[in-house]
Coordinates of C-alpha atoms in Angstrom, one line a residue:
M237 CA 143.1 37.7 -44.0
S238 CA 144.7 40.8 -42.7
I239 CA 145.8 41.0 -38.7
G240 CA 145.3 43.9 -36.9
N241 CA 145.1 45.6 -33.6
A242 CA 142.1 44.7 -31.4
N243 CA 141.4 48.1 -30.5
S244 CA 141.5 50.8 -33.1
P245 CA 142.6 54.3 -32.4
E246 CA 138.5 55.6 -32.2
E247 CA 138.0 52.9 -29.2
E248 CA 140.8 54.4 -27.3
R249 CA 139.3 57.9 -27.3
P250 CA 137.4 58.8 -24.5
S251 CA 133.5 59.8 -25.3
T252 CA 132.2 63.2 -25.4
D253 CA 129.7 61.8 -21.9
D254 CA 132.9 61.0 -20.0
R255 CA 134.8 64.8 -20.3
S256 CA 131.3 66.1 -19.2
E257 CA 131.4 64.2 -16.2
D258 CA 134.7 65.2 -15.7
R259 CA 134.0 68.7 -16.2
L260 CA 131.0 68.6 -13.4
V261 CA 133.2 67.4 -10.8
E262 CA 136.0 69.7 -11.5
R263 CA 133.4 72.7 -11.3
P264 CA 130.8 72.0 -8.4
V265 CA 128.0 74.4 -8.4
E266 CA 128.6 76.8 -5.4
G267 CA 125.5 78.0 -3.3
P268 CA 124.3 81.2 -2.0
S269 CA 126.8 83.5 0.0
I270 CA 126.4 84.3 3.8
G271 CA 124.8 87.5 4.2
T272 CA 122.6 85.8 1.2
A273 CA 121.2 82.6 3.1
L274 CA 120.8 84.8 6.2
K275 CA 118.5 87.0 4.8
K276 CA 116.8 84.7 2.6
A277 CA 116.2 82.5 6.0
R278 CA 114.9 85.8 8.0
I279 CA 112.2 86.2 5.2
A280 CA 111.0 83.0 5.5
A281 CA 110.7 83.1 9.3
G282 CA 109.1 86.2 8.9
L283 CA 111.0 88.3 10.7
T284 CA 112.2 92.0 10.2
V285 CA 115.7 93.3 10.5
D286 CA 114.3 95.2 13.4
E287 CA 113.2 92.4 15.0
V288 CA 116.0 90.1 14.6
S289 CA 118.3 93.1 16.3
S290 CA 116.1 93.2 19.4
T291 CA 116.7 89.5 19.6
T292 CA 120.1 88.8 19.3
R293 CA 121.2 92.5 21.0
V294 CA 123.3 93.3 17.2
R295 CA 122.9 96.6 16.1
I296 CA 120.6 97.0 12.9
P297 CA 123.5 98.6 10.9
I298 CA 125.6 95.5 11.6
V299 CA 123.0 93.1 10.8
H300 CA 122.4 94.8 7.1
A301 CA 126.0 94.7 6.4
I302 CA 126.1 91.0 7.3
E303 CA 123.4 90.3 4.9
E304 CA 125.4 92.4 2.4
D305 CA 128.4 90.2 3.1
D306 CA 130.2 93.3 4.4
F307 CA 132.1 92.1 7.5
T308 CA 133.9 95.2 8.2
R309 CA 131.9 96.6 10.4
C310 CA 131.7 93.5 12.6
G311 CA 135.3 94.7 14.7
G312 CA 137.4 91.5 13.8
D313 CA 137.2 88.0 13.0
V314 CA 136.0 86.9 16.7
Y315 CA 133.5 89.4 16.4
A316 CA 132.0 89.0 12.5
R317 CA 132.2 84.8 13.9
G318 CA 129.9 85.3 16.8
H319 CA 127.7 87.7 15.1
I320 CA 126.9 84.7 12.2
R321 CA 126.7 82.4 14.6
T322 CA 123.9 84.4 16.7
L323 CA 121.7 85.3 13.4
A324 CA 121.9 82.1 12.0
R325 CA 119.8 81.0 15.4
A326 CA 117.9 84.0 15.4
V327 CA 116.6 82.8 11.9
H328 CA 116.6 79.0 12.5
I329 CA 119.3 77.9 10.5
D330 CA 122.3 75.8 11.6
P331 CA 124.9 78.2 11.9
A332 CA 128.3 75.7 11.4
P333 CA 128.5 75.8 7.4
L334 CA 128.1 79.6 7.5
V335 CA 131.0 80.0 9.9
D336 CA 133.3 77.4 7.9
A337 CA 132.3 79.7 4.8
Y338 CA 133.4 82.7 6.5
D339 CA 136.7 81.0 7.9
A340 CA 137.2 79.5 4.1
A341 CA 136.8 83.3 2.7
H342 CA 138.9 84.7 5.3
G343 CA 142.0 82.3 5.1
G344 CA 140.5 79.7 8.0
R345 CA 140.7 80.5 11.9
P346 CA 143.5 80.9 13.8
A347 CA 145.6 78.4 14.8
P348 CA 145.1 77.7 18.8
T349 CA 147.6 78.8 21.5
P350 CA 150.1 76.5 22.3
A351 CA 149.9 75.0 26.0
A352 CA 153.7 75.5 26.2
P353 CA 153.8 79.2 27.2
M354 CA 151.0 78.1 29.9
F355 CA 153.4 76.0 31.5
E356 CA 156.6 78.1 31.2
A357 CA 154.3 81.1 33.2
E358 CA 153.9 77.8 35.9
R359 CA 157.6 77.0 35.8
I360 CA 158.8 80.9 36.1
R361 CA 156.7 81.4 39.2
P362 CA 158.5 81.6 42.4
E363 CA 158.1 79.2 45.0
R364 CA 156.9 80.1 48.3
Q365 CA 160.0 80.8 50.7
R366 CA 160.0 79.1 53.6
P367 CA 160.8 81.3 57.1
N368 CA 164.4 81.3 57.5
W369 CA 164.8 80.5 61.3
T370 CA 168.4 80.9 61.3
A371 CA 167.9 84.3 60.9
A372 CA 165.2 85.2 63.0
M373 CA 167.4 83.2 65.8
V374 CA 169.9 85.3 65.5
A375 CA 168.0 88.4 65.7
A376 CA 166.8 87.5 68.7
I377 CA 169.9 86.7 70.5
V378 CA 171.4 90.4 69.1
A379 CA 168.2 91.9 70.5
V380 CA 168.7 89.6 74.0
I381 CA 172.0 90.9 74.2
G382 CA 171.4 95.0 73.4
F383 CA 168.7 94.9 76.6
V384 CA 170.9 93.1 78.7
G385 CA 173.9 95.6 78.1
F386 CA 171.5 98.7 78.1
T387 CA 169.9 97.5 81.3
A388 CA 173.7 97.1 82.7
F389 CA 175.1 100.2 81.5
S390 CA 171.6 102.5 83.0
G391 CA 171.4 100.5 85.9
G392 CA 174.3 102.2 87.7
D393 CA 173.0 105.7 87.2
D394 CA 169.6 104.6 88.8
Q395 CA 170.9 103.3 91.7
S396 CA 173.4 106.8 92.0
R397 CA 170.0 108.8 91.9
R398 CA 168.0 106.4 93.9
P399 CA 169.1 107.6 97.4
V400 CA 169.1 111.2 96.4
A401 CA 165.2 110.8 95.0
E402 CA 164.2 108.7 98.1
G403 CA 165.5 110.8 100.5
S404 CA 163.9 113.7 99.1
A405 CA 160.7 112.0 98.4
S406 CA 160.5 110.8 101.8
P407 CA 159.2 113.0 104.9
K408 CA 161.0 113.3 107.9
P409 CA 158.9 111.9 111.2
A410 CA 157.9 115.0 113.6
P411 CA 159.9 115.1 116.6
K412 CA 157.8 113.9 119.8
Q413 CA 157.1 116.6 122.2
S414 CA 158.3 114.9 125.4
G415 CA 155.7 115.3 128.3
A416 CA 153.0 117.4 126.5
Q417 CA 149.9 117.7 128.2
P418 CA 147.1 117.1 125.8
A419 CA 144.8 120.0 125.0
A420 CA 142.0 120.4 127.1
P421 CA 138.6 120.9 125.1
I422 CA 137.4 124.3 124.5
P423 CA 134.5 124.8 126.8
Q424 CA 131.2 125.6 124.5
A425 CA 129.7 128.9 125.6
P426 CA 126.1 128.7 126.9
K427 CA 123.3 129.9 124.5
P428 CA 122.3 133.5 125.3
E429 CA 118.9 134.3 126.7
P430 CA 116.3 136.1 125.3
S431 CA 117.6 140.0 125.5
D432 CA 115.1 142.8 126.6
S433 CA 115.2 144.1 122.9
A434 CA 114.7 140.5 121.3
I435 CA 111.3 140.1 123.7
A436 CA 110.5 143.7 123.2
A437 CA 110.3 143.5 119.5
A438 CA 107.6 140.6 119.5
P439 CA 104.7 141.2 117.4
K440 CA 102.3 142.6 119.0
D441 CA 99.2 141.0 116.9
L442 CA 100.3 137.4 118.0
V443 CA 101.0 135.5 121.0
T444 CA 104.5 135.0 121.7
V445 CA 105.8 132.7 124.2
V446 CA 109.4 132.6 125.0
L447 CA 110.8 129.3 127.4
T448 CA 114.6 129.2 128.3
A449 CA 115.7 126.3 130.9
D450 CA 117.6 127.9 133.3
T451 CA 118.8 126.0 135.9
G452 CA 118.2 122.4 134.4
E453 CA 116.5 120.6 131.6
S454 CA 112.5 120.2 131.6
W455 CA 109.9 118.2 129.3
I456 CA 107.6 120.9 128.0
S457 CA 104.8 120.6 125.2
A458 CA 103.3 123.5 123.5
K459 CA 100.0 123.4 121.1
D460 CA 98.1 126.3 119.5
H461 CA 94.7 127.6 120.2
N462 CA 93.7 124.5 117.3
G463 CA 95.1 122.0 119.5
R464 CA 98.1 121.4 116.9
L465 CA 100.9 119.9 119.0
L466 CA 103.7 122.9 118.2
F467 CA 106.6 120.7 120.4
D468 CA 106.6 118.1 122.4
G469 CA 110.2 117.1 124.1
T470 CA 112.8 117.8 126.8
L471 CA 114.7 121.4 126.6
N472 CA 118.1 120.8 127.7
Q473 CA 119.4 123.6 130.4
G474 CA 120.5 126.8 128.1
E475 CA 118.4 126.2 125.2
S476 CA 115.6 128.3 124.3
K477 CA 112.2 127.9 122.7
T478 CA 109.9 130.4 120.9
F479 CA 106.3 129.5 120.1
T480 CA 103.4 131.8 118.6
D481 CA 100.0 132.1 117.3
K482 CA 97.4 134.4 116.6
E483 CA 95.0 133.5 119.5
S484 CA 96.5 131.4 122.0
V485 CA 99.4 129.0 123.1
D486 CA 98.5 126.2 125.7
L487 CA 102.1 125.1 127.5
V488 CA 102.4 121.7 129.8
L489 CA 105.7 122.0 132.0
G490 CA 107.5 118.9 133.3
D491 CA 109.5 121.3 135.5
A492 CA 108.2 124.8 135.8
G493 CA 110.7 125.8 138.9
A494 CA 113.6 124.8 135.6
V495 CA 112.2 127.1 133.4
K496 CA 112.0 130.9 132.5
L497 CA 108.8 132.0 130.7
F498 CA 108.5 135.2 128.5
V499 CA 105.2 136.3 127.3
N500 CA 104.5 139.0 124.7
G501 CA 107.9 140.2 125.7
K502 CA 107.5 140.3 129.3
E503 CA 108.8 137.7 132.1
I504 CA 106.2 135.7 134.1
K505 CA 107.6 135.6 137.8
D506 CA 106.2 132.6 139.4
D507 CA 107.0 130.7 142.3
F508 CA 107.2 127.6 140.5
Q509 CA 108.6 124.7 143.0
P510 CA 111.8 122.4 141.2
G511 CA 110.0 119.6 139.7
Q512 CA 106.5 121.3 139.8
V513 CA 104.3 120.7 136.8
E514 CA 102.2 123.4 135.4
R515 CA 99.3 123.9 132.7
L516 CA 99.3 127.4 131.2
T517 CA 97.4 129.3 128.4
Y518 CA 98.5 132.5 127.4
T519 CA 96.8 134.9 124.8
K520 CA 97.9 138.4 123.2
E521 CA 95.9 140.1 126.2
D522 CA 98.6 138.2 128.8
P523 CA 100.2 139.5 131.0
L524 CA 97.2 140.6 132.4
P525 CA 97.7 143.0 135.3
G526 CA 98.2 142.5 138.7
E527 CA 99.8 139.0 138.0
P528 CA 103.6 138.7 138.8
Q529 CA 105.8 139.8 136.3
A530 CA 109.5 141.0 136.1
G531 CA 110.0 144.5 137.8

């Protein structure tokens, strides 16, 4: 009876099945590329490249390039990742595995920006300066001293010049005249009576009556042939009134003795008494022959 090892060399060698399993773990089966996955998903969704481009706003040449795994036309890794996400959502697939595949093939995602520089920027930001009240007070005191000095310096010149200016500006009062009599009022010349030439110039086709208050005032009233009132009032001494009408003039004299009367260029000489009231009517034919008139 012989004694040997419990395990033979054949038992220690791995079986063929175990080696095949190790080879499957070490070399996994790779899936489709990013472009191929996007293209298959687009075709499965029944979409054309033009429709995907109009929906995502990604240009048609870039869509074709990405489906062929050409990312050089995207303009950089950031834009490429964005286009992959946009196209994946448009064809209804999950964009995360595709973005991860892109990062694995292109060196991974860039490291995030550390927060330290941001805090450094906050530290170097200049602090808000408080107002320097000491400097402001010093400047105010200097300004007040300068103003007082300027006023004191220029005040003497003003005082030396002021009497001359006041003396030249103030007018001297006019000397009072002693014993001067007030000027007598200038008498107004009486209004002239109608001249013979003015009376002779009376129009022939009208009745012309001229009244002059000679020795005193008199109330008079004058109307035309239609009874329209031409004048109704007092004629003061020295005043004259002229009335014309194409047919006749009716007169009422309150004091006929104080009035001179001219009809159609001729003076009427009647013995009117002072205070006597007369009612008279004259036409173009007056004064008639035989009536008293100035010779």
